[in-house]
GROMACS .gro file of C-alpha atoms in nm:
model
  264
    1MET     CA    1  -2.791   0.914  -6.352
    2PRO     CA    2  -2.687   0.549  -6.412
    3PRO     CA    3  -2.367   0.658  -6.590
    4ARG     CA    4  -2.275   0.877  -6.290
    5ARG     CA    5  -2.317   0.585  -6.053
    6GLY     CA    6  -2.094   0.378  -6.277
    7VAL     CA    7  -1.823   0.642  -6.277
    8ALA     CA    8  -1.842   0.672  -5.900
    9ALA     CA    9  -1.817   0.298  -5.861
   10LEU     CA   10  -1.513   0.282  -6.088
   11ALA     CA   11  -1.347   0.570  -5.901
   12LEU     CA   12  -1.408   0.401  -5.561
   13ALA     CA   13  -1.272   0.074  -5.698
   14GLY     CA   14  -0.963   0.255  -5.821
   15MET     CA   15  -0.903   0.409  -5.474
   16VAL     CA   16  -0.934   0.073  -5.303
   17LEU     CA   17  -0.702  -0.098  -5.551
   18GLY     CA   18  -0.454   0.188  -5.530
   19ALA     CA   19  -0.444   0.169  -5.151
   20GLY     CA   20  -0.408  -0.206  -5.153
   21GLY     CA   21  -0.137  -0.200  -5.418
   22ALA     CA   22   0.083   0.045  -5.226
   23PRO     CA   23   0.153  -0.115  -4.885
   24GLY     CA   24   0.429   0.131  -4.816
   25LEU     CA   25   0.171   0.411  -4.799
   26ALA     CA   26  -0.067   0.228  -4.565
   27GLN     CA   27   0.098   0.356  -4.246
   28GLU     CA   28   0.076   0.715  -4.366
   29ARG     CA   29  -0.304   0.710  -4.378
   30PRO     CA   30  -0.487   0.877  -4.089
   31PRO     CA   31  -0.631   0.641  -3.824
   32GLU     CA   32  -0.974   0.499  -3.894
   33VAL     CA   33  -1.253   0.556  -3.645
   34GLY     CA   34  -1.496   0.274  -3.582
   35LEU     CA   35  -1.727   0.147  -3.313
   36GLY     CA   36  -1.659  -0.138  -3.074
   37PHE     CA   37  -1.897  -0.229  -2.793
   38GLY     CA   38  -2.062   0.110  -2.832
   39VAL     CA   39  -1.735   0.296  -2.776
   40PRO     CA   40  -1.555   0.483  -3.058
   41GLN     CA   41  -1.217   0.334  -3.137
   42VAL     CA   42  -0.908   0.448  -3.323
   43THR     CA   43  -0.710   0.194  -3.520
   44SER     CA   44  -0.344   0.263  -3.462
   45PRO     CA   45  -0.085   0.225  -3.744
   46LEU     CA   46   0.002  -0.111  -3.589
   47GLY     CA   47  -0.359  -0.226  -3.614
   48ARG     CA   48  -0.442  -0.207  -3.245
   49ALA     CA   49  -0.788  -0.081  -3.155
   50ILE     CA   50  -0.770   0.190  -2.889
   51PRO     CA   51  -1.101   0.313  -2.742
   52VAL     CA   52  -1.159   0.686  -2.771
   53SER     CA   53  -1.357   0.834  -2.483
   54PRO     CA   54  -1.340   1.160  -2.286
   55VAL     CA   55  -1.384   0.956  -1.968
   56LEU     CA   56  -1.162   0.666  -1.863
   57THR     CA   57  -1.173   0.445  -1.554
   58VAL     CA   58  -0.902   0.289  -1.341
   59ASP     CA   59  -0.875   0.061  -1.039
   60SER     CA   60  -0.640   0.274  -0.830
   61ASP     CA   61  -0.582   0.002  -0.571
   62ARG     CA   62  -0.468  -0.239  -0.842
   63VAL     CA   63  -0.249   0.023  -1.007
   64TYR     CA   64  -0.053   0.068  -0.684
   65GLY     CA   65  -0.078  -0.283  -0.542
   66GLU     CA   66   0.025  -0.460  -0.863
   67SER     CA   67   0.292  -0.211  -0.965
   68ALA     CA   68   0.658  -0.292  -0.896
   69TRP     CA   69   0.667   0.007  -0.658
   70GLY     CA   70   0.364  -0.109  -0.462
   71ARG     CA   71   0.489  -0.468  -0.438
   72ARG     CA   72   0.822  -0.346  -0.298
   73VAL     CA   73   0.653  -0.131  -0.035
   74LEU     CA   74   0.421  -0.418   0.062
   75ALA     CA   75   0.714  -0.655   0.111
   76GLU     CA   76   0.912  -0.399   0.313
   77THR     CA   77   0.612  -0.311   0.530
   78ARG     CA   78   0.536  -0.675   0.606
   79ALA     CA   79   0.900  -0.733   0.701
   80ARG     CA   80   0.901  -0.434   0.937
   81LEU     CA   81   0.575  -0.546   1.097
   82ARG     CA   82   0.710  -0.898   1.147
   83ASP     CA   83   1.023  -0.757   1.314
   84LEU     CA   84   0.811  -0.535   1.538
   85GLU     CA   85   0.586  -0.827   1.635
   86ALA     CA   86   0.890  -1.037   1.727
   87GLU     CA   87   1.025  -0.748   1.934
   88ASN     CA   88   0.689  -0.706   2.110
   89GLN     CA   89   0.678  -1.073   2.198
   90ARG     CA   90   1.028  -1.059   2.345
   91ILE     CA   91   0.948  -0.747   2.547
   92SER     CA   92   0.626  -0.901   2.674
   93ALA     CA   93   0.811  -1.212   2.790
   94ASP     CA   94   1.075  -0.999   2.966
   95LEU     CA   95   0.809  -0.793   3.144
   96ALA     CA   96   0.621  -1.105   3.251
   97ALA     CA   97   0.941  -1.249   3.399
   98GLU     CA   98   1.012  -0.919   3.579
   99GLU     CA   99   0.658  -0.914   3.718
  100ARG     CA  100   0.692  -1.268   3.854
  101SER     CA  101   1.026  -1.184   4.014
  102LEU     CA  102   0.885  -0.876   4.185
  103THR     CA  103   0.580  -1.067   4.307
  104GLU     CA  104   0.800  -1.343   4.451
  105ARG     CA  105   1.010  -1.084   4.638
  106ARG     CA  106   0.710  -0.903   4.778
  107ALA     CA  107   0.709  -1.094   5.109
  108GLU     CA  108   1.071  -0.991   5.173
  109MET     CA  109   1.012  -0.619   5.101
  110ALA     CA  110   0.877  -0.340   5.318
  111PRO     CA  111   0.543  -0.199   5.194
  112GLU     CA  112   0.702   0.131   5.095
  113GLU     CA  113   0.983  -0.044   4.908
  114PHE     CA  114   0.739  -0.268   4.725
  115ARG     CA  115   0.514   0.026   4.634
  116ALA     CA  116   0.809   0.216   4.486
  117ALA     CA  117   0.921  -0.089   4.285
  118ALA     CA  118   0.566  -0.153   4.162
  119ASP     CA  119   0.523   0.209   4.056
  120ALA     CA  120   0.855   0.204   3.871
  121PHE     CA  121   0.754  -0.118   3.695
  122ASP     CA  122   0.419   0.032   3.599
  123ALA     CA  123   0.588   0.344   3.457
  124ARG     CA  124   0.823   0.129   3.249
  125VAL     CA  125   0.533  -0.075   3.113
  126VAL     CA  126   0.343   0.238   3.007
  127GLY     CA  127   0.653   0.394   2.850
  128ILE     CA  128   0.743   0.080   2.656
  129ARG     CA  129   0.387   0.037   2.530
  130ARG     CA  130   0.381   0.395   2.402
  131ALA     CA  131   0.718   0.356   2.232
  132GLN     CA  132   0.614   0.034   2.058
  133GLU     CA  133   0.283   0.180   1.944
  134ALA     CA  134   0.474   0.480   1.808
  135LYS     CA  135   0.691   0.241   1.605
  136SER     CA  136   0.379   0.079   1.460
  137ARG     CA  137   0.234   0.416   1.362
  138ASP     CA  138   0.567   0.512   1.207
  139ILE     CA  139   0.553   0.203   0.984
  140ALA     CA  140   0.201   0.300   0.872
  141ARG     CA  141   0.308   0.661   0.803
  142GLN     CA  142   0.605   0.543   0.600
  143ALA     CA  143   0.379   0.321   0.390
  144GLU     CA  144   0.142   0.613   0.329
  145ALA     CA  145   0.435   0.839   0.236
  146GLU     CA  146   0.548   0.581  -0.021
  147ARG     CA  147   0.200   0.572  -0.175
  148ALA     CA  148   0.187   0.953  -0.191
  149ALA     CA  149   0.530   0.959  -0.359
  150PHE     CA  150   0.412   0.698  -0.608
  151ILE     CA  151   0.105   0.902  -0.701
  152GLU     CA  152   0.315   1.213  -0.757
  153ALA     CA  153   0.570   1.024  -0.967
  154ALA     CA  154   0.291   0.860  -1.169
  155LEU     CA  155   0.130   1.185  -1.289
  156PRO     CA  156   0.338   1.224  -1.610
  157ALA     CA  157   0.253   0.868  -1.719
  158VAL     CA  158  -0.113   0.926  -1.641
  159GLY     CA  159  -0.105   1.241  -1.854
  160GLU     CA  160   0.039   1.044  -2.144
  161VAL     CA  161  -0.242   0.790  -2.122
  162LEU     CA  162  -0.498   1.072  -2.120
  163ALA     CA  163  -0.346   1.225  -2.431
  164ARG     CA  164  -0.308   0.894  -2.611
  165ARG     CA  165  -0.670   0.802  -2.544
  166GLY     CA  166  -0.805   1.149  -2.620
  167ALA     CA  167  -0.958   1.167  -2.272
  168VAL     CA  168  -0.998   1.454  -2.028
  169VAL     CA  169  -1.057   1.268  -1.699
  170ILE     CA  170  -0.986   0.933  -1.533
  171LEU     CA  171  -1.233   0.816  -1.268
  172ASP     CA  172  -1.172   0.555  -1.001
  173ARG     CA  173  -1.386   0.250  -1.073
  174LYS     CA  174  -1.509   0.253  -0.712
  175GLN     CA  175  -1.688   0.581  -0.790
  176VAL     CA  176  -1.847   0.460  -1.116
  177PHE     CA  177  -2.185   0.287  -1.121
  178VAL     CA  178  -2.129   0.104  -1.450
  179ALA     CA  179  -1.881   0.133  -1.736
  180THR     CA  180  -1.752  -0.079  -2.021
  181ASP     CA  181  -1.414  -0.245  -1.978
  182ALA     CA  182  -1.312  -0.080  -2.304
  183VAL     CA  183  -1.245   0.248  -2.118
  184ASP     CA  184  -1.055   0.088  -1.829
  185VAL     CA  185  -0.683   0.173  -1.840
  186THR     CA  186  -0.567  -0.011  -1.526
  187ASP     CA  187  -0.344  -0.264  -1.701
  188GLU     CA  188  -0.215   0.000  -1.941
  189LEU     CA  189  -0.115   0.225  -1.650
  190ILE     CA  190   0.052  -0.056  -1.455
  191SER     CA  191   0.266  -0.143  -1.755
  192ALA     CA  192   0.352   0.220  -1.828
  193LEU     CA  193   0.442   0.294  -1.464
  194ASN     CA  194   0.659  -0.016  -1.429
  195ASP     CA  195   0.850   0.089  -1.740
  196ARG     CA  196   0.888   0.448  -1.622
  197LEU     CA  197   0.935   0.413  -1.244
  198GLY     CA  198   1.046   0.058  -1.173
  199ASP     CA  199   1.010  -0.029  -0.804
  200GLY     CA  200   1.073   0.330  -0.696
  201ALA     CA  201   1.361   0.239  -0.468
  202ALA     CA  202   1.583   0.502  -0.630
  203SER     CA  203   1.315   0.772  -0.640
  204PRO     CA  204   1.359   1.068  -0.403
  205ARG     CA  205   1.115   1.056  -0.114
  206GLY     CA  206   1.079   1.280   0.186
  207ALA     CA  207   1.191   1.129   0.514
  208VAL     CA  208   0.916   1.045   0.762
  209PRO     CA  209   1.034   1.129   1.116
  210ALA     CA  210   0.963   0.881   1.390
  211GLU     CA  211   0.684   0.979   1.627
  212ALA     CA  212   0.890   0.907   1.935
  213PRO     CA  213   1.245   0.786   2.005
  214ALA     CA  214   1.261   0.412   2.045
  215PRO     CA  215   1.383   0.272   2.377
  216GLU     CA  216   1.713   0.091   2.389
  217LEU     CA  217   1.623  -0.272   2.350
  218ALA     CA  218   1.806  -0.593   2.268
  219PRO     CA  219   1.786  -0.705   1.903
  220ALA     CA  220   1.460  -0.870   1.813
  221ALA     CA  221   1.453  -1.243   1.749
  222PRO     CA  222   1.448  -1.336   1.379
  223ALA     CA  223   1.102  -1.394   1.237
  224ASP     CA  224   0.991  -1.747   1.159
  225PRO     CA  225   0.988  -1.782   0.776
  226ALA     CA  226   0.702  -2.031   0.807
  227ALA     CA  227   0.491  -1.758   0.962
  228ASP     CA  228   0.531  -1.520   0.668
  229PRO     CA  229   0.196  -1.406   0.527
  230ALA     CA  230   0.090  -1.527   0.186
  231PRO     CA  231   0.161  -1.289  -0.105
  232GLY     CA  232  -0.203  -1.184  -0.118
  233ALA     CA  233  -0.254  -1.159   0.258
  234ALA     CA  234  -0.346  -0.829   0.413
  235ILE     CA  235  -0.093  -0.639   0.622
  236PRO     CA  236  -0.171  -0.661   0.996
  237ALA     CA  237  -0.334  -0.346   1.123
  238PRO     CA  238  -0.072  -0.114   1.277
  239GLY     CA  239  -0.110   0.046   1.617
  240GLY     CA  240  -0.202  -0.268   1.810
  241PRO     CA  241  -0.126  -0.267   2.185
  242LEU     CA  242   0.177  -0.439   2.327
  243ASP     CA  243   0.082  -0.775   2.478
  244LEU     CA  244   0.166  -0.705   2.840
  245PRO     CA  245   0.175  -0.958   3.126
  246THR     CA  246  -0.165  -1.112   3.194
  247GLY     CA  247  -0.182  -0.951   3.537
  248ALA     CA  248  -0.179  -0.597   3.397
  249GLY     CA  249  -0.488  -0.404   3.494
  250ALA     CA  250  -0.667  -0.123   3.312
  251THR     CA  251  -0.438   0.135   3.471
  252GLY     CA  252  -0.129  -0.041   3.343
  253GLN     CA  253  -0.019  -0.166   3.686
  254PRO     CA  254  -0.014  -0.544   3.729
  255ASP     CA  255  -0.281  -0.658   3.974
  256ALA     CA  256  -0.036  -0.896   4.135
  257LEU     CA  257   0.178  -0.598   4.234
  258SER     CA  258  -0.097  -0.382   4.382
  259ASP     CA  259  -0.136  -0.341   4.754
  260GLY     CA  260  -0.360  -0.589   4.927
  261PRO     CA  261  -0.646  -0.503   5.165
  262ASP     CA  262  -0.400  -0.469   5.453
  263GLY     CA  263  -0.204  -0.205   5.260
  264GLY     CA  264   0.105  -0.426   5.260
   0.00000   0.00000   0.00000
């Protein structure tokens, strides 16, 4: 038996020396499988350890938010919301001025004339509020459509990561109780998607129709650059009500324009 062990040792030594003495053949060897942090790993020809697992995890919010596509959509959405806020402020100031003018002229108007003017003002206020809220919802729908287009465009790159890692499923980290960072592919996906898709500006996307036609309004005042949100700030929630004159009641009609106790 000792002689056999000696022969085996010499043969193993010869294999190691042969491999080390032929560097040109090193890249032709099959990948080596090892263990790292309890997760099987494959050593690529370039020497990079890639975890092998049938299950991978990803932070989907980071993948979109930190991708070039997501950053473009965030910047565009914030700009549209700032423009809409400036427009709302201008409209609110115009309505407040119109309310004051009508209130000041009330003493010179017959009750029926004032009632008709007040009703017309109330109808305009309600119509403008609905149109502005529809614009806000349209901005939110456009942002959601961009995210949906991103997910669809990202599928080929996601499939490549699955194949490269030897995995069969990628789970969102929000749905996973605990997992090692070795199976997280968030950064890998962000890099792959930026290379493949860029900021998505040239990608075909379905048009999102506006919910309602916008009223004819004067151009909005330019937004104050100092008021721009910080890069990490959240987008203001869409769908907020138009800030109407302070006298507006629950029905939409300004209290100052309603009939008094004498009906006049």
